[in-house]
Amino acid sequence: MTYPLISEYVEAVRNAEDNFDKLRDLRPVTDDNGNPVMTSGGFAVVFKMRDEKKDKLYAVKCFLKDQPNRAENYRMIAEELEFVSSSFLTKFQYFDNELFVDSANADGDEFPVLLMDWVEGTNLDQYIRQHLHDSYQLHLLAYQFSRLALWLMPQPFAHGDLKPDNIMVREDGTLVLIDYDGMFVPAMKGQKAQEMGSPDFRHPARTEETFNEHIDDFSLASILLSLRVIAEEPALLEKYGAADRLLFSEKDYRAIHDCQLLKDIFPSECPEVNTLVGLFIIALTQSDLSNVSFRLLSLERPKEPGVEIISTEVTVEDKMNAWTDEFGVKYSKDGKKLLRSTNRGLTNYTIKKGTRSICYCAFLECNSLLSVTIPDSVTSIGDRAFDCCDSLLSITIPDSVTSIGYGAFRSCESLQSVTIPDSVTRIGNNAFEDCSSLQSVTIPDSVTSIGDEAFSGCSSLQSVTILDSETSIGGGAFYGCESLQSVTIPDSVTSIGDHAFESCWSLQSVTIPDSVTSIGNYAFEHCSSLQSVIISHKTYDKLKVNLQWYFSMIKPSKIKFTD
């Protein structure tokens, strides 16, 4: 049977409501250009779809090549897995003659599809490369795969095509298997394999006749060994790895005695690696692991590292051992520090997961930078980290960050919004100075001090909400915020620095809480629209000075007492 081209499937899916039979509530999820989100391989194309009624995401697999007995095989797989409840599998349904496709070359116009729950995440290979400098995540990934192996190996069925592309890592780090075309279930005993699997992950002696519950054993041993070794020595992936595979290749399996990789990793100072090498050799020489305990695949769960505050200073050692990603951004050897962007034309950037600190002047004068995504591993944003990024439109600071350094976002003239999380305890001097497009800001309870000139020159800032934790407002903190109309000073504040609200021309009223014990010189000078100052007699007496000095000679009649 001849199947449609990918382009013909795309056109059919665009008009899903007209072309699907039982699945007519599905609609394609599209990208920024309006094209259906999809992935394709040699045998199928998979579309990301949304059920309009259920508001649920699905993956719809459309086939490009014929496979004998496909419908019957999927019926047997579905019957075997019907009562198997596991997070390692995703639910699916096979629909024959489901999708109408107007195809010039295919046989017929109605074709089967496979409906699967959508798995949000990345495939195993991508995940490894994204976290190559995060030791904890690599060890955790190896552990999660050992959990999968411990579950899968004693089952009466087998996946049949274990490889990184068919193993998805969810956002929480757990694993799920996809693509069940090559699966073996007991009802298929005596059949030949429809899929042989990738040569870099299957046993070198496997043939179509080798089709039973043990066809995954060798793949499990090879992948688990590779993951554990990469976690121990990430540099080996660059030395021995390649696209679409991990460390070992088909050539290594066929000439294991000459395999330099095996000589490099065995014997190891890590007992788990030595055990896994032994299982790998048994699986290679005996074709499966039926004669050993599957419990030998078990790895110890890595201990989660505590919150580590990494310095934002760039040392000589950092510079000597730095590595540069594909976007021209330099990181420290261990990937915990983002040192500096050497690419001044950078427009959109996602900081690597596992990064702990964004260092001093990391993106200084990256004038083309429009957006940056900061992962929740970052704890510190260093001095002048985004200084003069005058195209930066918005920034979301994750709730892992505890401090925002001096001048961190100074002169980000296009910055319109910023979210400061509850984790931040200090906003450094000049942190948002001259962010002339910033319109509003909420400073959370966690912040105990607002640095000098922190928001000075934010000429578009109209409102400021300071929650109940700040004890001091630094000198010139809101100097020149000429659009600021209102400010709420909580009763946790004890001091207001010199020039704190000077030249806030639109400020109309201010309430001084009883907690304030000092107000700096010229704190409200040139606030020409100020109509009232609300203060208690107690606070007025405590300050023991003429408030007109602070409020630029405001008329005594404008001072209102609360008691």
Coordinates of C-alpha atoms in Angstrom, one line a residue:
M1 CA 0.0 0.0 0.0
T2 CA 1.2 3.5 -0.9
Y3 CA 0.7 6.3 1.7
P4 CA 0.4 10.1 1.3
L5 CA 3.3 12.5 1.4
I6 CA 4.0 14.6 4.5
S7 CA 2.9 17.7 2.7
E8 CA -0.5 16.0 1.8
Y9 CA -1.0 15.0 5.5
V10 CA -0.3 18.6 6.5
E11 CA -3.0 19.9 4.3
A12 CA -5.5 17.3 5.6
V13 CA -4.7 18.1 9.2
R14 CA -5.1 21.9 8.6
N15 CA -8.8 21.1 7.9
A16 CA -9.2 18.5 10.6
E17 CA -12.9 19.2 11.2
D18 CA -13.7 18.1 7.7
N19 CA -11.1 15.3 7.2
F20 CA -11.2 13.2 10.5
D21 CA -14.0 10.8 11.1
K22 CA -14.3 9.9 14.8
L23 CA -11.7 12.5 15.8
R24 CA -13.3 15.5 14.3
D25 CA -13.0 17.5 17.5
L26 CA -9.3 17.6 17.1
R27 CA -7.6 20.8 15.8
P28 CA -3.9 21.2 15.0
V29 CA -1.6 23.1 17.3
T30 CA 0.3 25.7 15.2
D31 CA 3.6 27.5 15.6
D32 CA 4.3 31.2 15.4
N33 CA 4.0 31.0 11.6
G34 CA 0.6 29.3 11.6
N35 CA 2.0 25.9 10.6
P36 CA 1.0 22.7 12.4
V37 CA 3.5 21.6 15.0
M38 CA 4.9 18.2 13.9
T39 CA 7.8 15.9 13.9
S40 CA 8.6 13.4 11.2
G41 CA 10.8 10.3 10.6
G42 CA 11.2 7.7 7.9
F43 CA 8.1 5.8 8.7
A44 CA 5.6 8.4 10.1
V45 CA 4.8 12.0 10.9
V46 CA 3.3 13.0 14.2
F47 CA 1.1 16.1 14.7
K48 CA 0.4 17.9 18.0
M49 CA -3.4 18.2 18.2
R50 CA -5.9 19.6 20.7
D51 CA -9.3 18.2 21.5
E52 CA -11.5 21.3 21.5
K53 CA -14.2 19.7 23.7
K54 CA -11.9 18.1 26.3
D55 CA -9.2 20.8 26.1
K56 CA -6.6 18.1 26.0
L57 CA -3.5 17.6 23.9
Y58 CA -2.9 14.5 21.8
A59 CA -0.3 13.3 19.4
V60 CA -1.7 12.0 16.1
K61 CA 0.6 9.6 14.2
C62 CA 0.1 9.3 10.4
F63 CA 2.0 6.6 8.6
L64 CA 4.3 7.1 5.6
K65 CA 5.0 3.4 4.8
D66 CA 3.1 0.2 4.9
Q67 CA 3.6 -2.3 7.7
P68 CA 2.0 -5.8 7.4
N69 CA -0.7 -6.6 9.9
R70 CA -0.4 -3.1 11.5
A71 CA -4.0 -2.9 12.6
E72 CA -4.0 -6.5 14.0
N73 CA -0.7 -5.9 15.8
Y74 CA -2.0 -2.7 17.5
R75 CA -5.1 -4.6 18.5
M76 CA -3.0 -7.2 20.3
I77 CA -0.8 -4.5 21.9
A78 CA -3.8 -2.6 23.1
E79 CA -5.3 -5.8 24.6
E80 CA -2.0 -6.6 26.4
L81 CA -1.6 -3.1 27.8
E82 CA -5.3 -2.4 28.7
F83 CA -4.8 -3.2 32.3
V84 CA -1.2 -2.2 32.6
S85 CA -1.0 1.0 34.7
S86 CA 2.4 2.6 34.4
S87 CA 3.8 6.1 34.1
F88 CA 6.4 4.7 31.7
L89 CA 3.7 4.1 29.0
T90 CA 1.3 6.5 27.3
K91 CA -2.2 5.6 26.3
F92 CA -3.0 5.1 22.6
Q93 CA -5.8 4.1 20.2
Y94 CA -5.6 2.9 16.7
F95 CA -8.1 4.1 14.1
D96 CA -8.4 2.5 10.7
N97 CA -9.6 4.5 7.7
E98 CA -9.8 7.6 10.0
L99 CA -8.2 10.5 8.0
F100 CA -9.3 11.6 4.6
V101 CA -6.3 12.8 2.5
D102 CA -6.5 14.1 -1.0
S103 CA -3.4 12.4 -2.3
A104 CA -2.1 12.3 -5.9
N105 CA 0.0 9.1 -5.4
A106 CA -1.5 7.1 -2.5
D107 CA -3.7 4.1 -2.7
G108 CA -7.2 5.3 -1.7
D109 CA -8.1 8.4 0.3
E110 CA -8.8 7.2 3.8
F111 CA -5.8 6.3 6.1
P112 CA -5.2 5.0 9.6
V113 CA -3.9 7.1 12.5
L114 CA -2.6 6.4 15.9
L115 CA -3.9 8.6 18.7
M116 CA -1.7 9.0 21.8
D117 CA -1.7 11.2 24.8
W118 CA 0.7 14.1 24.2
V119 CA 3.9 13.9 26.3
E120 CA 5.2 17.3 27.2
G121 CA 9.0 17.1 27.4
T122 CA 12.2 16.4 25.4
N123 CA 13.7 13.3 24.1
L124 CA 16.5 11.6 26.0
D125 CA 19.3 12.8 23.7
Q126 CA 18.2 16.4 23.8
Y127 CA 17.8 16.3 27.6
I128 CA 21.3 15.0 28.1
R129 CA 22.8 17.7 25.9
Q130 CA 20.8 20.4 27.6
H131 CA 22.0 19.3 31.0
L132 CA 25.5 18.2 30.1
H133 CA 27.1 20.5 32.7
D134 CA 24.6 19.7 35.5
S135 CA 26.0 16.7 37.3
Y136 CA 23.0 16.2 39.5
Q137 CA 20.5 16.1 36.6
L138 CA 22.7 13.6 34.7
H139 CA 22.9 11.3 37.7
L140 CA 19.2 11.7 38.3
L141 CA 18.5 10.8 34.7
A142 CA 20.6 7.6 35.0
Y143 CA 18.6 6.8 38.1
Q144 CA 15.3 7.4 36.4
F145 CA 16.3 5.1 33.5
S146 CA 17.3 2.4 36.0
R147 CA 13.8 2.6 37.4
L148 CA 12.4 2.2 33.9
A149 CA 14.7 -0.8 33.3
L150 CA 13.7 -2.5 36.6
W151 CA 10.1 -2.2 35.6
L152 CA 10.4 -3.2 31.9
M153 CA 12.8 -6.1 32.1
P154 CA 10.5 -8.6 34.0
Q155 CA 7.4 -7.7 31.9
P156 CA 6.0 -10.3 29.5
F157 CA 6.2 -7.7 26.7
A158 CA 9.0 -5.6 25.2
H159 CA 9.2 -2.2 23.5
G160 CA 11.4 -3.5 20.6
D161 CA 13.0 -0.2 19.6
L162 CA 14.6 1.4 22.6
K163 CA 16.6 4.5 21.6
P164 CA 16.9 8.1 22.8
D165 CA 14.3 9.3 20.2
N166 CA 11.7 6.9 21.7
I167 CA 12.3 7.9 25.4
M168 CA 10.8 11.2 26.5
V169 CA 11.9 13.1 29.6
R170 CA 8.9 14.9 31.2
E171 CA 9.3 18.3 32.8
D172 CA 9.5 16.6 36.2
G173 CA 12.4 14.4 35.1
T174 CA 10.4 11.1 34.8
L175 CA 10.6 9.0 31.7
V176 CA 8.0 7.7 29.3
L177 CA 8.3 5.4 26.3
I178 CA 6.7 6.3 22.9
D179 CA 6.4 4.7 19.5
Y180 CA 5.1 1.1 20.0
D181 CA 5.4 0.0 16.3
G182 CA 8.0 -2.6 17.2
M183 CA 6.4 -3.9 20.4
F184 CA 6.3 -7.6 21.3
V185 CA 3.4 -9.0 23.3
P186 CA 2.8 -12.7 24.2
A187 CA 0.0 -12.9 21.6
M188 CA 2.6 -12.3 18.9
K189 CA 4.7 -15.3 19.8
G190 CA 6.0 -17.0 16.7
Q191 CA 5.8 -13.9 14.5
K192 CA 8.7 -12.1 13.0
A193 CA 9.7 -8.6 14.1
Q194 CA 8.2 -5.8 12.1
E195 CA 10.8 -3.3 13.5
M196 CA 14.4 -4.2 14.1
G197 CA 15.4 -1.2 16.1
S198 CA 18.4 1.1 15.7
P199 CA 21.7 -0.7 15.1
D200 CA 23.5 1.4 17.7
F201 CA 21.1 0.2 20.4
R202 CA 20.1 -3.4 19.4
H203 CA 22.1 -6.6 19.9
P204 CA 24.4 -7.1 16.9
A205 CA 23.1 -10.7 16.4
R206 CA 19.4 -9.7 16.4
T207 CA 17.3 -10.8 13.4
E208 CA 13.7 -10.8 12.5
E209 CA 13.3 -14.2 14.1
T210 CA 14.5 -12.8 17.4
F211 CA 11.2 -11.5 18.6
N212 CA 10.4 -12.2 22.3
E213 CA 10.1 -10.5 25.7
H214 CA 13.9 -10.2 26.0
I215 CA 14.6 -8.1 22.9
D216 CA 15.0 -5.0 25.1
D217 CA 17.6 -6.5 27.5
F218 CA 20.7 -5.6 25.6
S219 CA 19.3 -2.1 24.8
L220 CA 18.6 -1.5 28.5
A221 CA 22.1 -2.6 29.5
S222 CA 23.8 -0.4 26.8
I223 CA 21.7 2.7 27.4
L224 CA 21.9 2.5 31.2
L225 CA 25.7 2.0 31.1
S226 CA 26.1 5.0 28.8
L227 CA 23.9 7.2 31.0
R228 CA 25.8 6.3 34.1
V229 CA 29.2 6.9 32.5
I230 CA 28.1 10.2 31.0
A231 CA 27.0 11.3 34.5
E232 CA 30.4 10.4 35.8
E233 CA 32.4 11.9 32.9
P234 CA 30.3 14.2 30.6
A235 CA 33.3 14.9 28.4
L236 CA 33.0 11.3 27.1
L237 CA 29.9 12.2 25.2
E238 CA 31.8 14.7 23.1
K239 CA 34.6 12.2 22.6
Y240 CA 32.6 9.1 21.7
G241 CA 29.1 10.2 21.1
A242 CA 27.4 11.2 17.9
A243 CA 24.0 12.4 16.6
D244 CA 21.1 10.0 17.4
R245 CA 23.2 7.8 19.6
L246 CA 25.0 7.9 23.0
L247 CA 28.5 6.3 23.6
F248 CA 28.5 2.9 22.0
S249 CA 28.0 2.2 18.3
E250 CA 27.2 -0.9 16.3
K251 CA 30.9 -1.1 15.4
D252 CA 31.8 -1.3 19.1
Y253 CA 29.4 -4.2 19.7
R254 CA 30.9 -6.2 16.8
A255 CA 34.5 -5.7 18.0
I256 CA 34.2 -5.2 21.7
H257 CA 37.7 -6.3 22.4
D258 CA 39.0 -3.4 20.4
C259 CA 36.6 -0.9 21.9
Q260 CA 38.6 2.1 23.3
L261 CA 35.6 3.4 25.1
L262 CA 35.3 0.2 27.2
K263 CA 39.0 0.5 28.0
D264 CA 38.6 4.1 29.1
I265 CA 35.7 3.3 31.5
F266 CA 36.6 -0.1 33.0
P267 CA 37.8 -0.7 35.6
S268 CA 36.2 2.3 37.3
E269 CA 36.5 3.9 40.7
C270 CA 32.7 3.9 40.6
P271 CA 31.2 0.5 41.7
E272 CA 28.0 1.1 39.8
V273 CA 29.8 1.6 36.5
N274 CA 31.7 -1.7 37.1
T275 CA 28.5 -3.6 37.8
L276 CA 26.9 -2.2 34.7
V277 CA 29.9 -3.1 32.5
G278 CA 29.5 -6.6 33.7
L279 CA 25.8 -6.7 32.8
F280 CA 26.6 -5.1 29.4
I281 CA 29.1 -7.9 28.6
I282 CA 26.7 -10.6 29.7
A283 CA 23.9 -9.1 27.5
L284 CA 26.4 -8.9 24.6
T285 CA 27.7 -12.4 24.9
Q286 CA 24.4 -14.1 25.8
S287 CA 22.0 -11.9 23.8
D288 CA 19.8 -11.2 26.8
L289 CA 19.9 -11.0 30.6
S290 CA 17.5 -13.8 31.3
N291 CA 20.1 -15.6 33.5
V292 CA 20.8 -12.7 35.9
S293 CA 18.7 -10.7 38.3
F294 CA 17.1 -7.6 36.9
R295 CA 17.7 -6.0 40.3
L296 CA 21.4 -5.6 39.3
L297 CA 20.1 -2.7 37.1
S298 CA 19.2 -0.7 40.1
L299 CA 21.1 2.5 40.8
E300 CA 21.2 4.6 43.9
R301 CA 19.2 7.8 43.8
P302 CA 21.5 10.8 43.8
K303 CA 21.2 13.2 46.7
E304 CA 19.7 16.5 45.7
P305 CA 22.2 19.3 46.2
G306 CA 21.3 22.0 48.7
V307 CA 20.7 25.6 47.5
E308 CA 24.2 26.8 46.5
I309 CA 24.9 30.5 46.3
I310 CA 27.6 30.9 43.7
S311 CA 29.6 34.1 43.4
T312 CA 28.8 36.4 40.5
E313 CA 32.4 37.4 40.2
V314 CA 34.4 36.1 37.2
T315 CA 37.7 34.6 38.3
V316 CA 40.9 34.1 36.3
E317 CA 40.2 30.3 36.6
D318 CA 36.7 30.8 35.2
K319 CA 38.1 32.6 32.2
M320 CA 40.8 30.0 31.5
N321 CA 38.4 27.0 31.7
A322 CA 35.3 28.6 30.1
W323 CA 33.3 27.0 27.3
T324 CA 31.1 28.8 24.8
D325 CA 27.7 27.6 23.7
E326 CA 26.3 27.8 20.1
F327 CA 25.0 31.3 20.8
G328 CA 28.3 32.8 21.8
V329 CA 27.6 32.8 25.5
K330 CA 30.5 31.7 27.8
Y331 CA 30.0 29.5 30.9
S332 CA 32.3 28.3 33.7
K333 CA 33.7 24.8 33.4
D334 CA 31.0 23.3 35.7
G335 CA 28.2 25.3 34.0
K336 CA 27.2 27.0 37.2
K337 CA 28.2 30.5 36.2
L338 CA 27.1 32.4 33.1
L339 CA 30.2 34.5 32.5
R340 CA 29.6 36.7 29.5
S341 CA 27.9 36.9 26.1
T342 CA 30.3 37.6 23.3
N343 CA 27.5 37.9 20.8
R344 CA 26.3 41.5 20.8
G345 CA 23.7 40.6 18.1
L346 CA 21.9 38.1 20.4
T347 CA 18.1 38.7 20.3
N348 CA 16.4 35.9 22.2
Y349 CA 18.2 33.6 24.7
T350 CA 17.4 30.8 27.1
I351 CA 20.0 30.5 29.9
K352 CA 21.2 26.9 30.4
K353 CA 19.4 24.9 33.1
G354 CA 21.7 24.3 36.0
T355 CA 23.2 27.8 35.9
R356 CA 23.4 29.2 39.4
S357 CA 24.6 32.8 38.9
I358 CA 24.5 35.4 36.1
C359 CA 27.9 37.1 36.5
Y360 CA 29.0 40.7 36.6
C361 CA 28.4 42.4 33.2
A362 CA 27.2 39.1 31.7
F363 CA 25.0 40.8 29.0
L364 CA 26.4 44.3 29.2
E365 CA 25.4 46.4 26.2
C366 CA 23.7 43.5 24.4
N367 CA 21.7 46.1 22.6
S368 CA 19.7 43.6 20.4
L369 CA 18.6 41.4 23.3
L370 CA 14.7 41.3 23.3
S371 CA 14.0 38.5 25.7
V372 CA 15.9 36.2 28.0
T373 CA 14.6 33.2 29.9
I374 CA 16.1 32.6 33.3
P375 CA 15.8 29.0 34.7
D376 CA 14.8 28.3 38.3
S377 CA 18.3 27.1 39.1
V378 CA 19.7 30.7 39.1
T379 CA 20.1 32.2 42.6
S380 CA 22.0 35.4 41.9
I381 CA 21.9 38.1 39.2
G382 CA 25.2 40.0 39.4
D383 CA 26.1 43.6 39.2
R384 CA 25.4 45.2 35.8
A385 CA 24.3 41.8 34.4
F386 CA 21.9 43.4 31.9
D387 CA 23.2 47.0 32.0
C388 CA 22.3 48.9 28.9
C389 CA 20.3 46.1 27.2
D390 CA 18.1 48.9 25.8
S391 CA 16.0 46.6 23.6
L392 CA 15.0 44.2 26.5
L393 CA 11.2 44.3 26.7
S394 CA 10.3 42.2 29.8
I395 CA 12.0 39.9 32.3
T396 CA 10.7 37.2 34.6
I397 CA 12.9 36.6 37.5
P398 CA 12.4 33.0 38.9
D399 CA 11.6 32.4 42.6
S400 CA 15.0 30.9 43.1
V401 CA 16.8 34.3 42.8
T402 CA 17.6 35.9 46.2
S403 CA 19.5 39.0 45.1
I404 CA 19.5 41.5 42.3
G405 CA 22.9 43.2 42.0
Y406 CA 24.0 46.8 41.6
G407 CA 22.9 48.2 38.2
A408 CA 21.6 44.7 37.2
F409 CA 19.0 46.2 34.8
R410 CA 20.2 49.8 34.6
S411 CA 19.3 51.7 31.4
C412 CA 17.1 48.9 30.0
E413 CA 15.1 51.7 28.3
S414 CA 12.5 49.3 26.7
L415 CA 11.8 47.3 29.8
Q416 CA 8.1 47.6 30.4
S417 CA 7.4 45.0 33.1
V418 CA 9.4 43.0 35.6
T419 CA 8.3 40.4 38.1
I420 CA 10.2 40.3 41.3
P421 CA 9.6 37.0 43.2
D422 CA 9.1 36.5 46.9
S423 CA 12.5 34.9 47.1
V424 CA 14.4 38.2 46.5
T425 CA 15.7 39.8 49.8
R426 CA 17.7 42.6 48.4
I427 CA 17.4 45.0 45.4
G428 CA 20.8 46.5 44.8
N429 CA 21.8 50.1 44.2
N430 CA 20.8 51.4 40.8
A431 CA 19.2 48.0 40.0
F432 CA 16.5 49.4 37.6
E433 CA 17.9 53.0 37.2
D434 CA 16.8 54.8 34.0
C435 CA 14.4 52.0 33.0
S436 CA 12.3 54.8 31.4
S437 CA 9.5 52.5 30.0
L438 CA 8.9 50.6 33.3
Q439 CA 5.3 51.4 34.3
S440 CA 4.6 49.5 37.5
V441 CA 6.4 47.4 40.1
T442 CA 5.4 45.3 43.1
I443 CA 8.1 44.8 45.6
P444 CA 7.4 41.6 47.6
D445 CA 7.4 40.9 51.3
S446 CA 10.7 39.2 51.1
V447 CA 12.7 42.3 50.2
T448 CA 14.1 44.0 53.3
S449 CA 16.0 46.8 51.6
I450 CA 15.6 48.8 48.4
G451 CA 19.1 50.1 47.4
D452 CA 20.1 53.7 46.6
E453 CA 18.7 54.9 43.3
A454 CA 17.2 51.5 42.7
F455 CA 14.4 52.9 40.5
S456 CA 15.8 56.4 39.9
G457 CA 14.9 57.8 36.5
C458 CA 12.1 55.4 35.9
S459 CA 10.1 58.2 34.3
S460 CA 7.1 56.1 33.2
L461 CA 6.7 54.4 36.6
Q462 CA 3.1 55.2 37.7
S463 CA 2.6 53.1 40.8
V464 CA 4.8 51.3 43.3
T465 CA 3.5 48.8 45.9
I466 CA 5.9 48.1 48.7
L467 CA 4.8 45.1 50.8
D468 CA 5.2 44.6 54.6
S469 CA 8.8 43.7 55.0
E470 CA 11.0 46.5 53.8
T471 CA 12.9 48.3 56.6
S472 CA 14.6 50.9 54.5
I473 CA 14.1 52.9 51.3
G474 CA 17.5 53.9 50.0
G475 CA 18.7 57.3 49.0
G476 CA 17.3 58.5 45.7
A477 CA 15.5 55.1 45.4
F478 CA 12.7 56.7 43.3
Y479 CA 14.4 60.0 42.3
G480 CA 13.0 61.4 39.1
C481 CA 10.0 59.0 38.8
E482 CA 8.1 61.9 37.3
S483 CA 5.0 59.8 36.5
L484 CA 4.6 58.3 40.0
Q485 CA 1.2 59.2 41.3
S486 CA 1.0 57.0 44.3
V487 CA 3.2 55.1 46.7
T488 CA 2.2 53.0 49.7
I489 CA 4.9 52.9 52.4
P490 CA 4.2 50.0 54.7
D491 CA 4.6 50.2 58.5
S492 CA 7.7 48.0 58.4
V493 CA 9.8 50.9 57.0
T494 CA 11.9 52.7 59.5
S495 CA 14.0 54.9 57.3
I496 CA 13.5 56.9 54.1
G497 CA 16.8 57.9 52.5
D498 CA 18.0 61.3 51.2
H499 CA 16.3 62.3 47.9
A500 CA 14.3 59.1 48.0
F501 CA 11.2 60.6 46.2
E502 CA 12.8 63.8 44.9
S503 CA 11.4 65.2 41.6
C504 CA 8.4 62.8 41.6
W505 CA 6.3 65.6 40.0
S506 CA 3.1 63.7 39.8
L507 CA 3.0 62.4 43.4
Q508 CA -0.1 63.8 45.0
S509 CA -0.2 62.3 48.5
V510 CA 1.9 60.3 50.8
T511 CA 1.3 58.6 54.2
I512 CA 4.2 58.3 56.6
P513 CA 3.7 55.2 58.9
D514 CA 4.4 55.3 62.6
S515 CA 7.4 52.9 62.1
V516 CA 9.5 55.6 60.3
T517 CA 12.2 57.0 62.6
S518 CA 14.1 59.0 60.0
I519 CA 13.5 60.8 56.7
G520 CA 16.6 61.9 54.7
N521 CA 17.3 65.3 53.4
Y522 CA 15.2 66.5 50.4
A523 CA 13.3 63.1 50.5
F524 CA 10.3 64.6 48.8
E525 CA 11.8 67.8 47.3
H526 CA 10.3 69.1 44.0
C527 CA 7.2 66.9 44.4
S528 CA 5.2 69.8 42.9
S529 CA 1.8 68.0 42.8
L530 CA 1.9 66.9 46.4
Q531 CA -1.3 67.9 48.0
S532 CA -1.2 66.1 51.3
V533 CA 1.1 64.5 53.8
I534 CA -0.6 62.1 56.2
I535 CA 1.2 61.5 59.5
S536 CA 0.4 60.8 63.1
H537 CA 1.2 63.3 65.9
K538 CA 3.3 60.5 67.4
T539 CA 5.5 60.2 64.4
Y540 CA 5.6 64.0 63.9
D541 CA 6.9 64.4 67.4
K542 CA 9.4 61.5 67.1
L543 CA 11.0 63.1 64.0
K544 CA 11.5 66.4 65.9
V545 CA 12.1 68.4 62.8
N546 CA 10.0 70.7 60.6
L547 CA 8.4 68.4 58.0
Q548 CA 8.5 71.3 55.6
W549 CA 12.2 70.7 55.2
Y550 CA 11.5 67.2 53.8
F551 CA 8.5 68.2 51.7
S552 CA 10.0 71.1 49.9
M553 CA 8.3 73.9 51.9
I554 CA 4.8 72.3 51.7
K555 CA 2.2 74.5 53.3
P556 CA 1.4 73.5 56.9
S557 CA -2.2 73.3 55.9
K558 CA -1.4 70.3 53.7
I559 CA 0.0 68.3 56.5
K560 CA -2.8 66.1 57.9
F561 CA -2.6 64.3 61.2
T562 CA -4.2 60.9 61.8
D563 CA -4.7 61.4 65.5

